[in-house]
Amino acid sequence: EDQVTQSPEALRLQEGESSSLNCSYTVSGLRGLFWYRQDPGKGPEFLFTLYSAGEEKEKERLKATLTKKESFLHITAPKPEDSATYLCAVQAGAGGGNKLTFGTGTQLKVEL
Amino acid sequence: DTAVSQTPKYLVTQMGNDKSIKCEQNLGHDTMYWYKQDSKKFLKIMFSYNNKELIINETVPNRFSPKSPDKAHLNLHINSLELGDSAVYFCASSLGERLYTDTQYFGPGTRLTVL
């Protein structure tokens, strides 16, 4: 069974204090790894898709990287508006449709 | 314009009742999904439809019945509601199951509370 584990569960940063969130996974045949951001009371908002080890993607202060076992979401000089829960999900296997298996998320709070 | 919309946003009901949640997407996508997010914020897929055809049906009680009248709509009907059904239900859509990997876009969620 596909498994996704995210760490830490919660992270508190000062504004400008860079850090990384981890997503480790065990799947049979990774098709894609997704990062989403979820604000309280809202649905997950798509950030990135990574398809193969070594791939990197950037968007503003966020950079996602992928290895064969884990993905990192690096946050550079975060601002309070980056506060949210960050969810990692994988799509795996040759069949079974396009279901996403999610981790439990990292709740990030960025303080002034 | 809202890409994936759900109604209602909040639903409070008594145990044993039957209720429906509606989902609509205006993205022209072929595939739609229902996810359940529990109190610990864990998101788990329930169903997926591609062009009105059921393609994913996870281990979900048969009290839950999805219905897709057309590819832009996927409704979720729940019979005989139980306390454990209380959760946030998210609808999502993606371009098509025919693609090898496919980004899913989520609706705002429906918070169901069963008393």
mmCIF file of C-alpha atoms in Angstrom:
data_model
loop_
_atom_site.group_PDB
_atom_site.id
_atom_site.type_symbol
_atom_site.label_atom_id
_atom_site.label_comp_id
_atom_site.label_asym_id
_atom_site.label_seq_id
_atom_site.Cartn_x
_atom_site.Cartn_y
_atom_site.Cartn_z
ATOM 1 C CA GLU A 1 0.000 0.000 0.000
ATOM 2 C CA ASP A 2 1.228 3.485 -0.891
ATOM 3 C CA GLN A 3 2.398 5.506 2.090
ATOM 4 C CA VAL A 4 3.203 9.183 2.483
ATOM 5 C CA THR A 5 4.719 10.636 5.651
ATOM 6 C CA GLN A 6 5.252 14.337 6.202
ATOM 7 C CA SER A 7 7.455 16.002 8.775
ATOM 8 C CA PRO A 8 7.398 17.992 10.875
ATOM 9 C CA GLU A 9 3.706 18.006 11.758
ATOM 10 C CA ALA A 10 3.946 21.662 12.678
ATOM 11 C CA LEU A 11 6.578 24.314 12.095
ATOM 12 C CA ARG A 12 6.827 27.822 13.448
ATOM 13 C CA LEU A 13 9.192 30.241 11.703
ATOM 14 C CA GLN A 14 10.095 33.856 12.051
ATOM 15 C CA GLU A 15 9.617 35.983 8.975
ATOM 16 C CA GLY A 16 12.688 35.579 6.788
ATOM 17 C CA GLU A 17 13.782 32.331 8.465
ATOM 18 C CA SER A 18 14.203 29.770 5.677
ATOM 19 C CA SER A 19 13.406 26.098 6.248
ATOM 20 C CA SER A 20 12.341 22.861 4.564
ATOM 21 C CA LEU A 21 9.378 20.543 4.818
ATOM 22 C CA ASN A 22 9.851 16.836 4.199
ATOM 23 C CA CYS A 23 7.658 14.305 2.435
ATOM 24 C CA SER A 24 8.857 10.712 2.390
ATOM 25 C CA TYR A 25 7.005 8.102 0.379
ATOM 26 C CA THR A 26 6.881 4.402 -0.390
ATOM 27 C CA VAL A 27 4.995 3.532 -3.542
ATOM 28 C CA SER A 28 5.069 0.966 -6.292
ATOM 29 C CA GLY A 29 5.798 2.946 -9.403
ATOM 30 C CA LEU A 30 5.657 6.686 -8.772
ATOM 31 C CA ARG A 31 3.762 8.534 -11.473
ATOM 32 C CA GLY A 32 3.852 11.927 -9.840
ATOM 33 C CA LEU A 33 4.357 13.707 -6.528
ATOM 34 C CA PHE A 34 2.182 16.716 -5.810
ATOM 35 C CA TRP A 35 2.448 19.582 -3.353
ATOM 36 C CA TYR A 36 -0.656 21.445 -2.286
ATOM 37 C CA ARG A 37 -1.261 24.346 0.066
ATOM 38 C CA GLN A 38 -4.396 24.373 2.218
ATOM 39 C CA ASP A 39 -5.639 27.431 4.068
ATOM 40 C CA PRO A 40 -8.124 27.028 6.941
ATOM 41 C CA GLY A 41 -11.648 26.426 5.686
ATOM 42 C CA LYS A 42 -10.564 26.054 2.069
ATOM 43 C CA GLY A 43 -9.740 23.308 -0.376
ATOM 44 C CA PRO A 44 -6.186 22.301 -1.265
ATOM 45 C CA GLU A 45 -4.557 24.623 -3.789
ATOM 46 C CA PHE A 46 -2.175 23.065 -6.295
ATOM 47 C CA LEU A 47 1.475 24.151 -6.098
ATOM 48 C CA PHE A 48 3.752 21.688 -7.933
ATOM 49 C CA THR A 49 3.993 18.339 -9.637
ATOM 50 C CA LEU A 50 7.293 16.436 -9.727
ATOM 51 C CA TYR A 51 7.672 13.372 -11.911
ATOM 52 C CA SER A 52 11.187 11.999 -11.551
ATOM 53 C CA ALA A 53 14.138 12.011 -9.167
ATOM 54 C CA GLY A 54 16.319 15.062 -9.571
ATOM 55 C CA GLU A 55 13.508 17.279 -10.735
ATOM 56 C CA GLU A 56 13.069 20.703 -9.147
ATOM 57 C CA LYS A 57 10.350 23.338 -9.481
ATOM 58 C CA GLU A 58 10.120 26.864 -8.116
ATOM 59 C CA LYS A 59 7.384 29.357 -7.484
ATOM 60 C CA GLU A 60 8.115 32.621 -5.688
ATOM 61 C CA ARG A 61 9.582 31.667 -2.290
ATOM 62 C CA LEU A 62 8.883 27.944 -2.711
ATOM 63 C CA LYS A 63 11.088 25.314 -4.281
ATOM 64 C CA ALA A 64 10.196 21.624 -4.490
ATOM 65 C CA THR A 65 12.735 18.864 -5.042
ATOM 66 C CA LEU A 66 12.386 15.123 -5.515
ATOM 67 C CA THR A 67 14.554 12.069 -4.827
ATOM 68 C CA LYS A 68 13.653 8.400 -5.121
ATOM 69 C CA LYS A 69 12.448 8.316 -1.518
ATOM 70 C CA GLU A 70 11.417 11.811 -0.557
ATOM 71 C CA SER A 71 10.549 15.316 -1.585
ATOM 72 C CA PHE A 72 11.407 18.587 0.062
ATOM 73 C CA LEU A 73 9.546 21.858 -0.043
ATOM 74 C CA HIS A 74 12.054 24.600 0.640
ATOM 75 C CA ILE A 75 10.702 27.935 1.805
ATOM 76 C CA THR A 76 13.094 30.845 1.393
ATOM 77 C CA ALA A 77 12.606 34.000 3.469
ATOM 78 C CA PRO A 78 8.995 33.163 4.323
ATOM 79 C CA LYS A 79 6.352 35.782 4.967
ATOM 80 C CA PRO A 80 3.280 35.580 7.226
ATOM 81 C CA GLU A 81 1.101 34.977 4.171
ATOM 82 C CA ASP A 82 2.942 31.685 3.615
ATOM 83 C CA SER A 83 1.267 30.353 6.760
ATOM 84 C CA ALA A 84 -0.861 27.360 5.768
ATOM 85 C CA THR A 85 -0.895 23.584 5.836
ATOM 86 C CA TYR A 86 1.268 22.074 3.116
ATOM 87 C CA LEU A 87 0.143 18.714 1.803
ATOM 88 C CA CYS A 88 2.150 16.195 -0.164
ATOM 89 C CA ALA A 89 0.457 13.530 -2.292
ATOM 90 C CA VAL A 90 1.547 10.760 -4.650
ATOM 91 C CA GLN A 91 0.016 9.136 -7.686
ATOM 92 C CA ALA A 92 1.338 5.637 -8.179
ATOM 93 C CA GLY A 93 0.829 2.359 -9.947
ATOM 94 C CA ALA A 94 0.012 1.411 -13.479
ATOM 95 C CA GLY A 95 -3.705 1.101 -12.894
ATOM 96 C CA GLY A 96 -6.231 2.239 -10.339
ATOM 97 C CA GLY A 97 -7.137 5.519 -11.905
ATOM 98 C CA ASN A 98 -5.583 8.765 -10.810
ATOM 99 C CA LYS A 99 -6.164 8.641 -7.086
ATOM 100 C CA LEU A 100 -3.928 10.737 -4.886
ATOM 101 C CA THR A 101 -2.580 9.346 -1.614
ATOM 102 C CA PHE A 102 -2.012 12.228 0.775
ATOM 103 C CA GLY A 103 0.220 12.738 3.780
ATOM 104 C CA THR A 104 -1.182 14.380 6.882
ATOM 105 C CA GLY A 105 0.455 17.698 6.130
ATOM 106 C CA THR A 106 2.794 20.174 7.768
ATOM 107 C CA GLN A 107 1.126 23.114 9.446
ATOM 108 C CA LEU A 108 3.363 26.130 8.888
ATOM 109 C CA LYS A 109 3.065 29.360 10.835
ATOM 110 C CA VAL A 110 5.245 32.328 9.930
ATOM 111 C CA GLU A 111 5.401 35.072 12.513
ATOM 112 C CA LEU A 112 6.525 38.698 12.263
ATOM 113 C CA ASP B 1 -15.344 32.380 -11.849
ATOM 114 C CA THR B 2 -15.183 29.457 -9.464
ATOM 115 C CA ALA B 3 -13.527 26.457 -11.098
ATOM 116 C CA VAL B 4 -14.833 23.722 -8.782
ATOM 117 C CA SER B 5 -17.827 24.608 -6.648
ATOM 118 C CA GLN B 6 -19.686 22.668 -3.981
ATOM 119 C CA THR B 7 -23.000 23.159 -2.249
ATOM 120 C CA PRO B 8 -23.745 23.432 0.536
ATOM 121 C CA LYS B 9 -20.651 24.739 2.321
ATOM 122 C CA TYR B 10 -22.015 23.640 5.695
ATOM 123 C CA LEU B 11 -24.443 20.826 6.436
ATOM 124 C CA VAL B 12 -25.712 20.010 9.919
ATOM 125 C CA THR B 13 -28.106 17.102 10.252
ATOM 126 C CA GLN B 14 -29.364 14.395 12.569
ATOM 127 C CA MET B 15 -28.241 10.793 12.626
ATOM 128 C CA GLY B 16 -30.268 8.594 10.327
ATOM 129 C CA ASN B 17 -31.081 11.331 7.816
ATOM 130 C CA ASP B 18 -30.263 11.206 4.105
ATOM 131 C CA LYS B 19 -28.386 14.124 2.539
ATOM 132 C CA SER B 20 -26.734 15.126 -0.716
ATOM 133 C CA ILE B 21 -23.742 17.273 -1.584
ATOM 134 C CA LYS B 22 -23.420 18.732 -5.076
ATOM 135 C CA CYS B 23 -20.297 19.479 -7.073
ATOM 136 C CA GLU B 24 -19.848 21.288 -10.361
ATOM 137 C CA GLN B 25 -16.729 22.120 -12.353
ATOM 138 C CA ASN B 26 -16.476 24.581 -15.230
ATOM 139 C CA LEU B 27 -12.959 23.604 -16.302
ATOM 140 C CA GLY B 28 -14.031 21.221 -19.041
ATOM 141 C CA HIS B 29 -12.417 18.344 -17.170
ATOM 142 C CA ASP B 30 -13.334 14.715 -17.797
ATOM 143 C CA THR B 31 -12.602 13.296 -14.341
ATOM 144 C CA MET B 32 -14.087 14.186 -10.971
ATOM 145 C CA TYR B 33 -13.388 12.922 -7.449
ATOM 146 C CA TRP B 34 -14.739 12.896 -3.938
ATOM 147 C CA TYR B 35 -12.352 13.035 -0.971
ATOM 148 C CA LYS B 36 -13.054 12.927 2.747
ATOM 149 C CA GLN B 37 -10.939 14.948 5.207
ATOM 150 C CA ASP B 38 -11.240 13.789 8.787
ATOM 151 C CA SER B 39 -10.735 15.716 12.003
ATOM 152 C CA LYS B 40 -6.983 15.091 11.810
ATOM 153 C CA LYS B 41 -6.916 16.757 8.384
ATOM 154 C CA PHE B 42 -6.153 13.486 6.586
ATOM 155 C CA LEU B 43 -7.480 13.531 3.016
ATOM 156 C CA LYS B 44 -8.616 10.194 1.608
ATOM 157 C CA ILE B 45 -10.149 9.464 -1.763
ATOM 158 C CA MET B 46 -13.623 7.958 -1.897
ATOM 159 C CA PHE B 47 -14.688 7.894 -5.545
ATOM 160 C CA SER B 48 -13.626 8.940 -8.991
ATOM 161 C CA TYR B 49 -15.673 9.303 -12.171
ATOM 162 C CA ASN B 50 -14.383 9.694 -15.702
ATOM 163 C CA ASN B 51 -16.935 10.849 -18.270
ATOM 164 C CA LYS B 52 -19.773 9.740 -15.988
ATOM 165 C CA GLU B 53 -18.214 6.301 -15.481
ATOM 166 C CA LEU B 54 -17.086 5.123 -12.042
ATOM 167 C CA ILE B 55 -13.358 4.333 -12.103
ATOM 168 C CA ILE B 56 -12.311 4.454 -8.452
ATOM 169 C CA ASN B 57 -14.401 3.123 -5.603
ATOM 170 C CA GLU B 58 -12.400 2.861 -2.425
ATOM 171 C CA THR B 59 -13.610 0.967 0.630
ATOM 172 C CA VAL B 60 -16.544 3.206 1.411
ATOM 173 C CA PRO B 61 -19.810 2.104 3.052
ATOM 174 C CA ASN B 62 -22.543 1.556 0.480
ATOM 175 C CA ARG B 63 -24.547 4.251 2.260
ATOM 176 C CA PHE B 64 -22.450 6.588 0.117
ATOM 177 C CA SER B 65 -23.554 6.749 -3.506
ATOM 178 C CA PRO B 66 -22.001 9.059 -6.056
ATOM 179 C CA LYS B 67 -23.984 10.145 -9.076
ATOM 180 C CA SER B 68 -22.675 11.869 -12.173
ATOM 181 C CA PRO B 69 -25.474 13.249 -14.381
ATOM 182 C CA ASP B 70 -22.903 14.674 -16.794
ATOM 183 C CA LYS B 71 -19.159 15.117 -16.809
ATOM 184 C CA ALA B 72 -19.364 18.580 -15.213
ATOM 185 C CA HIS B 73 -21.268 17.366 -12.161
ATOM 186 C CA LEU B 74 -20.599 14.774 -9.477
ATOM 187 C CA ASN B 75 -22.989 14.561 -6.557
ATOM 188 C CA LEU B 76 -22.602 12.576 -3.369
ATOM 189 C CA HIS B 77 -25.654 11.109 -1.667
ATOM 190 C CA ILE B 78 -25.359 9.723 1.835
ATOM 191 C CA ASN B 79 -28.049 7.523 3.370
ATOM 192 C CA SER B 80 -28.642 6.857 7.061
ATOM 193 C CA LEU B 81 -26.036 9.308 8.271
ATOM 194 C CA GLU B 82 -23.859 8.255 11.206
ATOM 195 C CA LEU B 83 -21.796 10.259 13.680
ATOM 196 C CA GLY B 84 -18.600 9.005 12.030
ATOM 197 C CA ASP B 85 -19.605 10.591 8.731
ATOM 198 C CA SER B 86 -18.866 14.005 10.198
ATOM 199 C CA ALA B 87 -15.972 15.404 8.157
ATOM 200 C CA VAL B 88 -15.160 17.834 5.390
ATOM 201 C CA TYR B 89 -15.916 16.455 1.940
ATOM 202 C CA PHE B 90 -13.969 17.798 -1.015
ATOM 203 C CA CYS B 91 -14.775 17.491 -4.665
ATOM 204 C CA ALA B 92 -11.940 17.694 -7.189
ATOM 205 C CA SER B 93 -11.539 17.487 -10.935
ATOM 206 C CA SER B 94 -8.751 16.803 -13.401
ATOM 207 C CA LEU B 95 -8.364 17.014 -17.136
ATOM 208 C CA GLY B 96 -8.659 13.337 -17.860
ATOM 209 C CA GLU B 97 -7.954 9.857 -16.616
ATOM 210 C CA ARG B 98 -6.457 9.133 -19.999
ATOM 211 C CA LEU B 99 -3.400 11.144 -19.040
ATOM 212 C CA TYR B 100 -0.645 9.327 -17.176
ATOM 213 C CA THR B 101 -0.503 11.910 -14.417
ATOM 214 C CA ASP B 102 -2.965 14.655 -13.972
ATOM 215 C CA THR B 103 -3.247 17.657 -11.679
ATOM 216 C CA GLN B 104 -6.381 17.691 -9.547
ATOM 217 C CA TYR B 105 -8.144 20.937 -8.623
ATOM 218 C CA PHE B 106 -10.183 21.003 -5.454
ATOM 219 C CA GLY B 107 -13.421 22.659 -4.471
ATOM 220 C CA PRO B 108 -13.874 24.652 -1.235
ATOM 221 C CA GLY B 109 -15.263 21.704 0.728
ATOM 222 C CA THR B 110 -18.510 20.857 2.494
ATOM 223 C CA ARG B 111 -18.353 20.560 6.268
ATOM 224 C CA LEU B 112 -20.814 17.865 7.325
ATOM 225 C CA THR B 113 -21.765 17.626 10.988
ATOM 226 C CA VAL B 114 -23.929 14.727 12.109
ATOM 227 C CA LEU B 115 -25.591 15.196 15.504
#
